[in-house]
Amino acid sequence: MNIDGIAKYRNYLLPLMDCISIVLGYYLVSVLITDSFLMQPTSAITRNEIIISIVLAIIVFQVIFRLSKRYTNIIRYENNQDYILYIVLSLISSLVVSLIEDLFLGMKNPSIKLNLITGLVIGIIMISYRLIIRYVLLSDVAHKGIKPTSKNQKRLLIIGGGYSANDIIKTINSTLKGQYDIIGIIDDNKKRIGYSVAGVRIIGDRNDIIRICNANDVDEIFFSIVNIDNKNKKEILELCNKTGAKVKVLPSLTELITEENLYHSLRDVGIEDLLGRDPIELDNQNIKNLIQGKVVLVTGAGGSIGSELTRQIMIHNPKQLLILDNYENSLYDIELELKTNHPNNDIRAIVANIREKERLDAIFEKYTPEIVFHAAAHKHVPLMENNPTEAIKNNVFGTYNLVNCSDEYNAKRFILISTDKAVNPTNIMGATKRLCEMIIQAKDKKSDTEYVAVRFGNVLGSNGSVVPLFKKQMAHGGPLTVTHKEITRFFMTIPEAVALVLQAITYAEGGEIFVLDMGEPVKIYDLAKSLIELSGYTLGEDMEIEITGMRPGEKLYEELLMDEENLEETKHEKIFITEPMDLTMDDVEEKLDMFREIINNENTSKEEIKETMKKCVPTYKEPEEVNGE
């Protein structure tokens, strides 16, 4: 009979084996401790007393084990806590047996000490045979139809010799048997080399990764170190990148708190793993003091930046959170998420278009927000090049409406989410955001509201960003499209960018443009190449990169600081302040008047719009002037 057949009778076999364990336990104790065989009783304990104790123990053990639901356990998934409980229940059962013998049966020589020793022996016997069963079960759970042959097994190398590796190896040996041939473990602690984790040897450090992978034709690498700084993580992943093996990584410790099986947490390598930046340290108390108990409005709340803003704002317990967006589906999604995670907080979802001043007036009059985060904008460069009036209507005049509402209804602080594309812009979208920066700096000079802007580059995973596009293209077999081999961008994760936005506004006094340190710029071509290689493909064989040519309004290198600006440091090493512009609202109104006529005439040519933009934004240039083409 196979293991599956025996499993049908587990409800009968386990209690029977426990009964046998009880008999064996009493026999061993009587032989080894009392020097008394069942057939050769001593003067201390009679044969009948031993037999009575065994029968009584079987009854008591069965009652206590069933009350504690020990027989509902699946043996192959039992752990150390279960084994400790077996010992405890055995001791309790033996104590109950001793009390019954003394109080109800009137046995002459009951010994609590002897019964407790017997209970301990019985518990050890029960654990021993369960461990044997567990070992047999785990060796039998290989997937049906999969034989451990080198033909269908993936050769696996594990990075990190800690608890995470131990968990992954156990999972592979139990539920994924036959799928992986584990070559060994890499660990930078040279003292560990030669030792084993869950039966798998540590065979080298990071300097041996390439050699070991080449020598053993490794197919996959599991990066299992969760408590590692981003610089070292990046260095190790870059070595893995050179092996041609597919790489999977465990998320950070904070992401694993609720995950019991670390194997199931393994994910494909993301670009954020290769940025090599350490986690940002924030002054959360200052952020909390700013937001707690306030009415906060977030525009563009359904977008990637806006939605993350709402998540991080809710951590600091605002009095009321107003989430505003023109797109109802994304707004509904973030509303549902926030209300699920914060059921006791006041969250209001508002469908509105920031172009409509009257609608905004009604919202501000009803809710009187104290802090306004303005993240709503048209951000897609090529689309806005082809639809320039829409970019002007939404980005410029939508911001203008919000700025005026904030002033009229006495908002304490207004924060514009800006972009690196506002620096020496070569496209309509970037130029409109530069105009928005002008608006808030000019308005700050004549308003009690504190107007500030926060400028940063591309965020990984945002709507329309390059990384999700690359992943979709890879899923369809490629090619990955890059507009130019030398095109370079700054990158930051969405949570990282939003966290710095919140920190930056605690330093605001009004009129500042805060610039976030985006780290080192990244070539998009290198980014695509890394994604291909870390996904286990070979560039030029399994996956191609196609150069498609520069898009309208696109420039090779983004900048965070304009030529005429000087950076001023803040208390945070990743946040800087630019020198303010010498602008008045009269200057801004003159610029806006030029565009009011344009947006009321849909027949205005793109060339005329661009010429007007150059008059309003002196740093606006054609892409060819900046790219050197």
XYZ file of C-alpha atoms in Angstrom:
629
model
C 0.000 0.000 0.000
C 1.379 3.438 -0.953
C 1.489 6.545 1.210
C -1.791 7.892 -0.217
C -3.539 4.646 0.626
C -2.237 4.678 4.198
C -3.333 8.294 4.590
C -6.973 7.208 4.353
C -6.598 5.353 7.649
C -4.622 8.050 9.519
C -7.530 8.709 11.932
C -7.202 5.135 13.169
C -3.470 4.531 12.790
C -2.205 7.573 14.711
C -4.264 6.885 17.895
C -3.244 3.219 17.675
C 0.426 4.119 17.374
C 0.088 6.521 20.305
C -1.364 3.685 22.387
C 1.596 1.515 21.421
C 3.892 4.415 22.399
C 2.262 4.507 25.848
C 2.781 0.784 26.393
C 6.368 1.053 25.156
C 7.002 4.053 27.396
C 5.799 2.291 30.536
C 7.777 -0.823 29.606
C 11.004 1.152 29.111
C 10.578 3.057 32.371
C 9.827 -0.113 34.338
C 12.919 -1.780 32.824
C 15.384 1.093 32.907
C 14.290 2.961 36.033
C 12.322 0.636 38.353
C 14.220 -2.455 37.214
C 10.862 -4.208 36.916
C 9.596 -6.186 33.914
C 5.867 -6.552 33.385
C 6.178 -10.251 34.063
C 8.561 -9.766 37.010
C 7.043 -7.158 39.367
C 9.073 -5.792 42.299
C 7.902 -4.985 45.759
C 7.656 -1.295 44.833
C 5.255 -1.598 41.861
C 3.100 -4.642 41.205
C 2.339 -6.080 37.818
C -1.350 -5.211 38.207
C -0.511 -1.607 39.120
C 1.580 -1.242 35.959
C -1.191 -2.719 33.809
C -3.783 -0.438 35.453
C -1.511 2.552 34.894
C -1.116 1.647 31.207
C -4.865 1.270 30.637
C -5.581 4.477 32.541
C -2.830 6.306 30.625
C -4.249 5.187 27.260
C -7.666 6.595 28.210
C -6.319 9.864 29.635
C -3.856 10.442 26.771
C -6.579 9.842 24.168
C -8.988 12.237 25.865
C -6.413 15.020 26.255
C -4.943 14.569 22.765
C -8.391 14.671 21.172
C -9.480 17.712 23.201
C -6.347 19.511 22.042
C -7.077 18.397 18.425
C -3.701 16.744 17.959
C -5.163 14.247 15.505
C -6.293 16.985 13.133
C -2.649 17.944 12.504
C -1.086 17.140 9.126
C 2.171 15.457 10.111
C 4.234 16.650 7.155
C 3.601 20.297 8.174
C 4.304 19.922 11.886
C 7.054 22.075 13.367
C 9.008 22.595 16.584
C 6.024 24.161 18.342
C 3.971 21.031 17.657
C 6.718 18.800 19.031
C 7.024 20.867 22.215
C 3.251 20.603 22.623
C 3.457 16.796 22.393
C 5.898 16.806 25.318
C 3.717 19.200 27.344
C 0.520 17.215 26.721
C 2.285 13.957 27.585
C 3.479 15.412 30.903
C 0.000 16.781 31.670
C -1.569 13.418 30.845
C 0.898 11.597 33.084
C 0.194 14.047 35.919
C -3.555 13.406 35.555
C -2.908 9.646 35.627
C -0.913 10.021 38.839
C -3.687 12.082 40.487
C -6.378 9.567 39.496
C -4.291 6.705 40.873
C -3.855 8.522 44.152
C -7.308 10.087 44.658
C -9.702 7.589 43.063
C -7.972 4.214 42.724
C -6.183 4.270 46.063
C -3.052 2.715 44.646
C -0.492 2.221 47.375
C 2.591 3.401 45.598
C 1.710 6.091 43.035
C 4.717 8.230 42.150
C 4.218 11.624 40.469
C 7.917 11.763 39.672
C 7.852 8.306 38.044
C 4.736 9.139 36.036
C 6.249 12.404 34.796
C 9.373 10.562 33.665
C 7.145 8.036 31.918
C 5.206 10.878 30.270
C 8.441 12.429 29.021
C 9.552 9.099 27.512
C 6.139 8.618 25.867
C 6.298 12.133 24.410
C 9.758 11.461 22.968
C 8.548 8.191 21.396
C 5.543 9.948 19.834
C 7.712 12.709 18.378
C 10.248 10.179 17.080
C 7.804 8.163 15.046
C 6.103 11.303 13.754
C 9.482 12.590 12.540
C 10.013 9.286 10.744
C 6.569 9.536 9.124
C 7.253 13.170 8.167
C 10.536 12.195 6.552
C 8.841 9.429 4.554
C 6.005 11.720 3.493
C 8.318 14.487 2.383
C 10.368 12.061 0.342
C 7.184 10.894 -1.367
C 5.591 14.181 -2.387
C 7.454 14.653 -5.647
C 5.146 15.976 -8.316
C 3.446 13.236 -10.303
C 5.156 12.554 -13.578
C 8.344 14.436 -12.690
C 11.429 12.330 -12.323
C 14.626 13.748 -10.886
C 16.626 13.630 -14.098
C 19.037 16.225 -15.299
C 16.911 16.662 -18.423
C 13.949 18.383 -16.773
C 15.546 19.763 -13.609
C 16.629 23.381 -13.412
C 20.090 23.827 -11.983
C 19.799 26.325 -9.138
C 22.248 28.505 -7.212
C 21.111 30.248 -4.021
C 22.619 33.551 -2.872
C 22.659 33.870 0.929
C 23.076 31.193 3.571
C 20.591 32.402 6.198
C 17.102 31.544 7.407
C 15.535 32.545 4.090
C 17.696 30.074 2.172
C 16.814 27.393 4.710
C 13.093 27.985 4.136
C 13.447 28.009 0.350
C 15.460 24.775 0.323
C 12.921 23.025 2.542
C 10.096 24.121 0.242
C 11.954 22.880 -2.822
C 12.711 19.536 -1.151
C 9.106 19.084 -0.029
C 6.669 20.483 -2.578
C 8.932 21.047 -5.616
C 10.952 17.852 -5.547
C 12.346 16.992 -8.957
C 12.063 20.523 -10.352
C 15.377 21.886 -9.076
C 18.885 20.536 -8.700
C 20.437 22.845 -6.101
C 24.106 23.295 -6.998
C 24.993 25.083 -3.768
C 24.847 28.305 -1.783
C 26.845 31.527 -2.083
C 27.615 33.423 1.125
C 30.071 36.282 1.662
C 30.953 35.028 5.141
C 34.046 33.018 4.250
C 33.940 31.213 7.615
C 30.720 29.511 6.497
C 32.154 28.061 3.287
C 32.108 24.268 3.505
C 29.190 24.209 5.944
C 25.646 23.252 4.942
C 22.195 24.812 5.178
C 19.318 22.289 5.100
C 21.715 19.769 3.549
C 23.051 22.114 0.834
C 26.715 23.155 0.992
C 27.974 26.738 0.929
C 30.437 26.617 -1.964
C 31.771 30.152 -2.327
C 31.317 33.906 -2.004
C 30.169 36.553 -4.474
C 33.487 36.423 -6.343
C 32.759 32.797 -7.243
C 29.279 33.363 -8.730
C 30.303 33.635 -12.375
C 32.770 30.725 -12.170
C 30.291 28.418 -10.415
C 27.457 29.277 -12.818
C 29.620 28.665 -15.885
C 31.037 25.408 -14.527
C 27.621 24.015 -13.553
C 25.388 25.468 -16.304
C 23.180 27.150 -13.716
C 19.690 27.945 -15.052
C 18.307 30.041 -12.183
C 19.638 32.040 -9.254
C 17.567 32.759 -6.146
C 18.700 35.865 -4.270
C 17.555 35.085 -0.707
C 19.241 37.851 1.343
C 16.634 40.233 2.762
C 18.761 42.196 5.258
C 21.254 43.672 2.804
C 21.961 47.277 1.868
C 21.074 48.329 -1.659
C 24.673 48.987 -2.723
C 25.791 45.412 -2.016
C 22.550 44.047 -3.437
C 23.191 45.908 -6.674
C 26.801 44.658 -6.878
C 25.784 41.008 -6.383
C 22.898 41.255 -8.860
C 25.226 42.755 -11.463
C 27.465 39.691 -11.061
C 24.415 37.445 -11.432
C 23.485 39.455 -14.510
C 26.707 38.312 -16.216
C 25.950 34.599 -15.808
C 23.015 34.341 -18.229
C 20.908 32.656 -15.535
C 17.412 33.872 -14.677
C 17.434 35.693 -11.351
C 14.658 35.868 -8.762
C 14.855 37.905 -5.558
C 13.156 37.998 -2.197
C 11.571 41.351 -1.308
C 12.742 43.387 1.684
C 12.101 42.369 5.285
C 9.149 44.756 5.613
C 7.428 43.094 2.656
C 7.873 39.625 4.165
C 6.302 40.207 7.589
C 3.038 38.465 6.662
C 4.509 35.904 4.266
C 5.031 32.463 5.777
C 6.546 30.709 2.785
C 9.539 32.641 1.498
C 9.707 30.629 -1.720
C 6.338 32.045 -2.753
C 7.701 35.567 -2.162
C 10.405 35.189 -4.790
C 9.868 37.568 -7.694
C 11.641 38.516 -10.875
C 14.378 41.122 -10.540
C 13.110 44.677 -10.947
C 15.026 47.753 -11.982
C 14.599 49.102 -8.447
C 16.927 46.277 -7.316
C 19.662 47.722 -9.514
C 19.433 51.375 -8.483
C 21.759 50.697 -5.556
C 20.343 53.395 -3.280
C 19.894 52.922 0.436
C 16.469 53.456 2.052
C 15.576 57.084 2.757
C 15.534 58.246 6.361
C 12.671 60.627 7.137
C 11.721 62.916 9.972
C 8.280 61.348 10.352
C 7.390 63.453 13.385
C 7.640 66.685 11.374
C 5.543 65.179 8.584
C 2.961 64.013 11.126
C 2.839 67.456 12.739
C 2.135 68.959 9.326
C -0.666 66.574 8.301
C -2.297 65.239 11.475
C -5.717 66.745 12.118
C -5.722 68.684 8.812
C -8.089 68.590 5.842
C -5.895 67.483 2.918
C -6.759 67.583 -0.784
C -4.894 65.489 -3.374
C -5.598 66.130 -7.054
C -4.826 63.405 -9.572
C -5.392 60.961 -6.705
C -6.016 58.048 -9.060
C -2.617 58.346 -10.724
C 0.594 56.619 -9.716
C 2.030 59.582 -7.758
C -1.317 60.833 -6.464
C -2.420 57.431 -5.181
C 0.882 56.872 -3.360
C 0.557 60.344 -1.856
C -2.823 59.390 -0.416
C -1.419 56.165 1.053
C 1.449 57.906 2.813
C -0.700 60.840 3.936
C -3.152 58.459 5.631
C -0.318 57.087 7.782
C -0.198 60.498 9.488
C -3.922 60.586 10.317
C -5.389 63.677 8.602
C -8.735 64.984 9.835
C -10.187 64.455 6.357
C -8.674 63.316 3.053
C -10.180 64.601 -0.191
C -9.156 62.548 -3.223
C -9.938 64.272 -6.515
C -9.635 62.923 -10.038
C -11.350 63.266 -13.395
C -11.069 59.535 -14.161
C -13.652 57.697 -12.097
C -12.268 54.152 -12.416
C -8.856 54.871 -10.929
C -10.461 57.128 -8.317
C -12.802 54.326 -7.277
C -9.893 51.891 -6.971
C -7.864 54.094 -4.621
C -10.986 55.045 -2.623
C -11.773 51.357 -2.067
C -8.178 50.618 -1.051
C -7.981 53.529 1.395
C -11.340 52.826 3.012
C -10.428 49.159 3.401
C -7.116 49.991 5.073
C -8.442 52.973 7.069
C -12.119 52.218 7.820
C -12.335 54.748 10.665
C -10.989 57.742 8.733
C -12.933 60.359 6.789
C -12.117 59.876 3.091
C -14.104 61.664 0.369
C -13.770 60.771 -3.322
C -14.518 63.706 -5.636
C -14.918 63.427 -9.394
C -13.983 66.802 -10.858
C -12.051 68.479 -13.653
C -9.477 71.027 -12.485
C -10.162 73.099 -15.616
C -13.579 74.048 -14.212
C -13.095 76.897 -11.742
C -16.729 76.950 -10.600
C -16.598 73.264 -9.693
C -13.387 73.830 -7.739
C -14.942 76.810 -5.955
C -17.802 74.622 -4.779
C -15.373 71.957 -3.501
C -13.144 74.441 -1.670
C -16.132 76.239 -0.156
C -17.625 72.966 1.122
C -14.471 71.326 2.499
C -11.982 74.226 2.968
C -8.826 72.113 2.524
C -5.828 73.289 4.524
C -3.145 71.470 2.496
C -3.376 70.915 -1.269
C -1.183 68.412 -3.120
C -1.510 69.067 -6.848
C -0.499 65.934 -8.772
C -3.077 66.113 -11.573
C -1.477 66.761 -14.968
C -1.111 65.538 -18.515
C 2.394 64.026 -18.451
C 2.848 61.993 -21.648
C 5.372 63.884 -23.787
C 4.559 62.612 -27.344
C 0.792 62.825 -26.754
C 1.040 66.395 -25.532
C 3.228 67.323 -28.524
C 0.327 66.276 -30.725
C -2.307 67.839 -28.451
C -0.634 70.998 -27.157
C -3.809 72.958 -26.349
C -4.950 70.147 -24.036
C -1.647 70.313 -22.156
C -2.048 74.087 -21.747
C -5.692 73.853 -20.650
C -5.074 71.108 -18.113
C -1.573 71.744 -16.821
C -1.366 75.532 -16.913
C -4.927 76.737 -16.421
C -5.906 73.799 -14.206
C -3.009 74.693 -11.904
C -3.947 78.393 -12.133
C -7.499 77.559 -10.987
C -6.270 75.518 -8.019
C -3.731 78.166 -7.042
C -6.435 80.839 -6.962
C -8.878 78.619 -5.034
C -6.205 77.881 -2.446
C -5.668 81.615 -1.984
C -9.372 82.545 -1.933
C -10.316 79.839 0.575
C -7.263 80.315 2.819
C -5.453 77.032 2.335
C -2.327 76.892 4.487
C -0.031 75.250 1.931
C -0.105 74.356 -1.781
C 2.346 71.786 -3.193
C 2.858 71.423 -6.935
C 4.259 68.107 -8.165
C 6.655 69.153 -10.916
C 9.090 67.277 -13.156
C 12.652 67.338 -14.425
C 11.165 67.934 -17.884
C 10.448 71.501 -16.755
C 14.203 72.157 -16.832
C 15.278 73.556 -20.223
C 12.124 71.994 -21.712
C 12.154 70.656 -25.248
C 8.509 69.686 -25.288
C 5.117 71.254 -24.616
C 4.468 69.128 -21.533
C 7.726 70.209 -19.857
C 7.166 73.837 -20.801
C 3.672 73.818 -19.275
C 5.091 72.460 -16.026
C 7.707 75.237 -16.059
C 4.871 77.729 -16.401
C 3.191 76.079 -13.410
C 6.366 76.658 -11.381
C 6.269 80.314 -12.422
C 2.646 80.600 -11.328
C 3.223 79.266 -7.825
C 6.366 81.353 -7.227
C 4.644 84.527 -8.374
C 1.457 83.799 -6.427
C 3.420 83.131 -3.244
C 4.571 86.760 -3.178
C 1.059 88.128 -2.756
C -0.766 85.381 -0.852
C -0.888 84.124 2.713
C -0.913 80.592 1.303
C 2.558 79.021 1.094
C 3.132 77.836 -2.483
C 5.936 75.378 -3.222
C 6.885 72.939 -5.968
C 8.741 69.632 -5.763
C 10.673 68.581 -8.857
C 11.839 65.036 -9.583
C 12.467 62.701 -12.511
C 10.944 59.471 -13.757
C 9.333 57.121 -11.271
C 9.546 53.375 -11.747
C 6.228 51.683 -12.412
C 4.245 54.865 -13.009
C 1.557 54.996 -15.673
C 3.234 55.389 -19.050
C 6.769 54.785 -17.760
C 9.259 52.673 -19.638
C 9.584 49.705 -17.249
C 5.959 48.447 -17.496
C 6.270 48.867 -21.278
C 9.419 46.739 -21.357
C 7.746 44.003 -19.296
C 4.755 43.904 -21.645
C 7.079 43.707 -24.637
C 9.053 40.863 -23.015
C 5.832 38.972 -22.288
C 5.076 39.090 -26.014
C 8.535 37.888 -26.980
C 10.054 41.301 -27.703
C 11.611 43.313 -29.101
C 12.140 45.961 -26.411
C 11.949 49.389 -28.010
C 14.366 52.198 -27.126
C 14.245 55.534 -28.921
C 18.008 56.160 -28.841
C 20.963 54.143 -27.591
C 22.306 57.111 -25.576
C 19.044 58.352 -24.069
C 19.443 58.810 -20.301
C 16.960 59.352 -17.483
C 16.858 59.738 -13.708
C 14.828 57.089 -11.882
C 13.253 56.777 -8.462
C 10.657 54.432 -6.994
C 7.168 55.869 -6.445
C 7.208 55.422 -2.625
C 10.697 56.953 -2.476
C 9.640 60.024 -4.484
C 6.461 60.578 -2.464
C 8.283 60.161 0.852
C 10.717 62.895 -0.177
C 7.843 65.124 -1.296
C 6.314 64.873 2.175
C 9.663 65.542 3.805
C 10.389 68.505 1.526
C 7.199 70.352 2.396
C 8.109 70.331 6.094
C 10.934 72.718 5.143
C 8.669 75.006 3.094
C 8.344 78.671 3.896
C 6.754 79.617 0.581
C 8.007 80.164 -2.964
C 10.565 77.329 -3.029
C 11.123 74.810 -5.774
C 12.478 71.709 -4.067
C 14.708 69.450 -6.154
C 15.053 65.804 -5.174
C 18.364 63.985 -5.487
C 17.562 61.273 -8.030
C 20.909 59.508 -7.785
C 22.880 58.598 -10.881
C 21.234 58.855 -14.329
C 20.512 55.574 -16.089
C 20.777 54.780 -19.785
C 17.474 53.367 -21.022
C 19.338 50.962 -23.327
C 21.339 49.569 -20.377
C 18.128 49.282 -18.398
C 16.497 47.219 -21.169
C 19.624 45.060 -21.486
C 19.675 44.352 -17.727
C 15.988 43.389 -17.716
C 16.566 40.939 -20.554
C 19.612 39.291 -18.977
C 18.191 39.107 -15.451
C 15.094 37.445 -16.864
C 17.251 34.608 -18.161
C 17.330 35.660 -21.820
C 20.289 36.312 -24.067
C 20.333 39.646 -25.888
C 20.558 39.086 -29.624
C 19.399 35.465 -29.393
C 16.271 35.190 -27.233
C 15.331 38.871 -27.145
C 16.170 41.941 -29.195
C 16.374 45.671 -28.482
C 15.071 47.840 -31.321
C 16.155 51.477 -31.710
C 13.066 53.321 -32.950
C 14.296 56.925 -33.164
C 13.649 59.943 -30.999
C 10.017 60.891 -30.445
C 8.623 64.424 -30.836
C 9.776 66.682 -28.000
C 12.168 64.110 -26.536
C 15.703 64.956 -25.457
C 18.633 62.694 -24.713
C 19.471 63.906 -21.227
C 17.076 65.140 -18.575
C 18.195 67.779 -16.073
C 17.012 68.604 -12.582
C 18.564 72.077 -12.339
C 18.357 74.937 -14.773
C 21.542 76.717 -15.866
C 20.697 79.941 -14.045
C 19.657 78.275 -10.797
C 21.787 77.653 -7.729
C 21.085 74.876 -5.275
C 20.682 75.489 -1.576
C 20.979 72.595 0.855
C 18.262 71.605 3.334
C 18.371 69.515 6.482
C 17.891 66.422 4.320
C 20.797 65.263 2.172
C 18.519 64.326 -0.755
C 16.481 67.545 -0.869
C 17.688 70.881 -2.297
C 16.117 74.271 -2.988
C 16.545 76.290 -6.183
C 17.027 80.018 -6.269
C 13.579 81.672 -6.674
C 12.571 83.436 -9.907
C 12.030 87.167 -9.947
C 8.437 87.119 -11.178
C 5.223 88.897 -10.253
C 1.629 87.846 -10.875
C 1.379 90.652 -13.426
C 4.228 89.010 -15.365
C 2.452 85.660 -15.181
C -0.920 87.126 -16.202
C 0.684 88.596 -19.331
C 1.991 85.159 -20.273
C -1.369 83.511 -19.580
C -3.195 86.102 -21.689
C -1.149 84.947 -24.688
C -2.467 81.429 -24.182
C -6.084 82.347 -23.442
C -6.535 83.404 -27.028
C -4.801 80.249 -28.262
C -6.882 77.735 -26.299
C -10.083 79.424 -27.476
C -9.066 78.829 -31.076
C -8.668 75.141 -31.923
C -7.325 76.063 -35.363
C -4.139 77.571 -33.938
C -1.150 75.798 -35.470
C 1.418 73.878 -33.435
C 4.108 76.220 -34.745
C 2.258 79.252 -33.400
C 1.772 77.542 -30.038
C 5.481 76.739 -29.857
C 6.444 80.320 -30.723
C 4.152 81.608 -27.983
C 5.640 79.108 -25.552
C 9.154 80.338 -26.333
C 8.064 83.885 -25.461
C 6.534 82.743 -22.177
C 9.216 80.222 -21.203
C 12.602 81.595 -22.345
C 14.382 78.304 -21.589
C 12.074 76.363 -23.945
C 14.055 75.058 -26.932
C 13.658 72.699 -29.859
C 14.961 69.155 -29.169
C 17.585 69.507 -31.903
C 19.176 72.455 -30.084
C 19.641 70.385 -26.921
C 20.375 66.971 -28.423
C 23.036 68.310 -30.779
C 21.432 66.748 -33.803
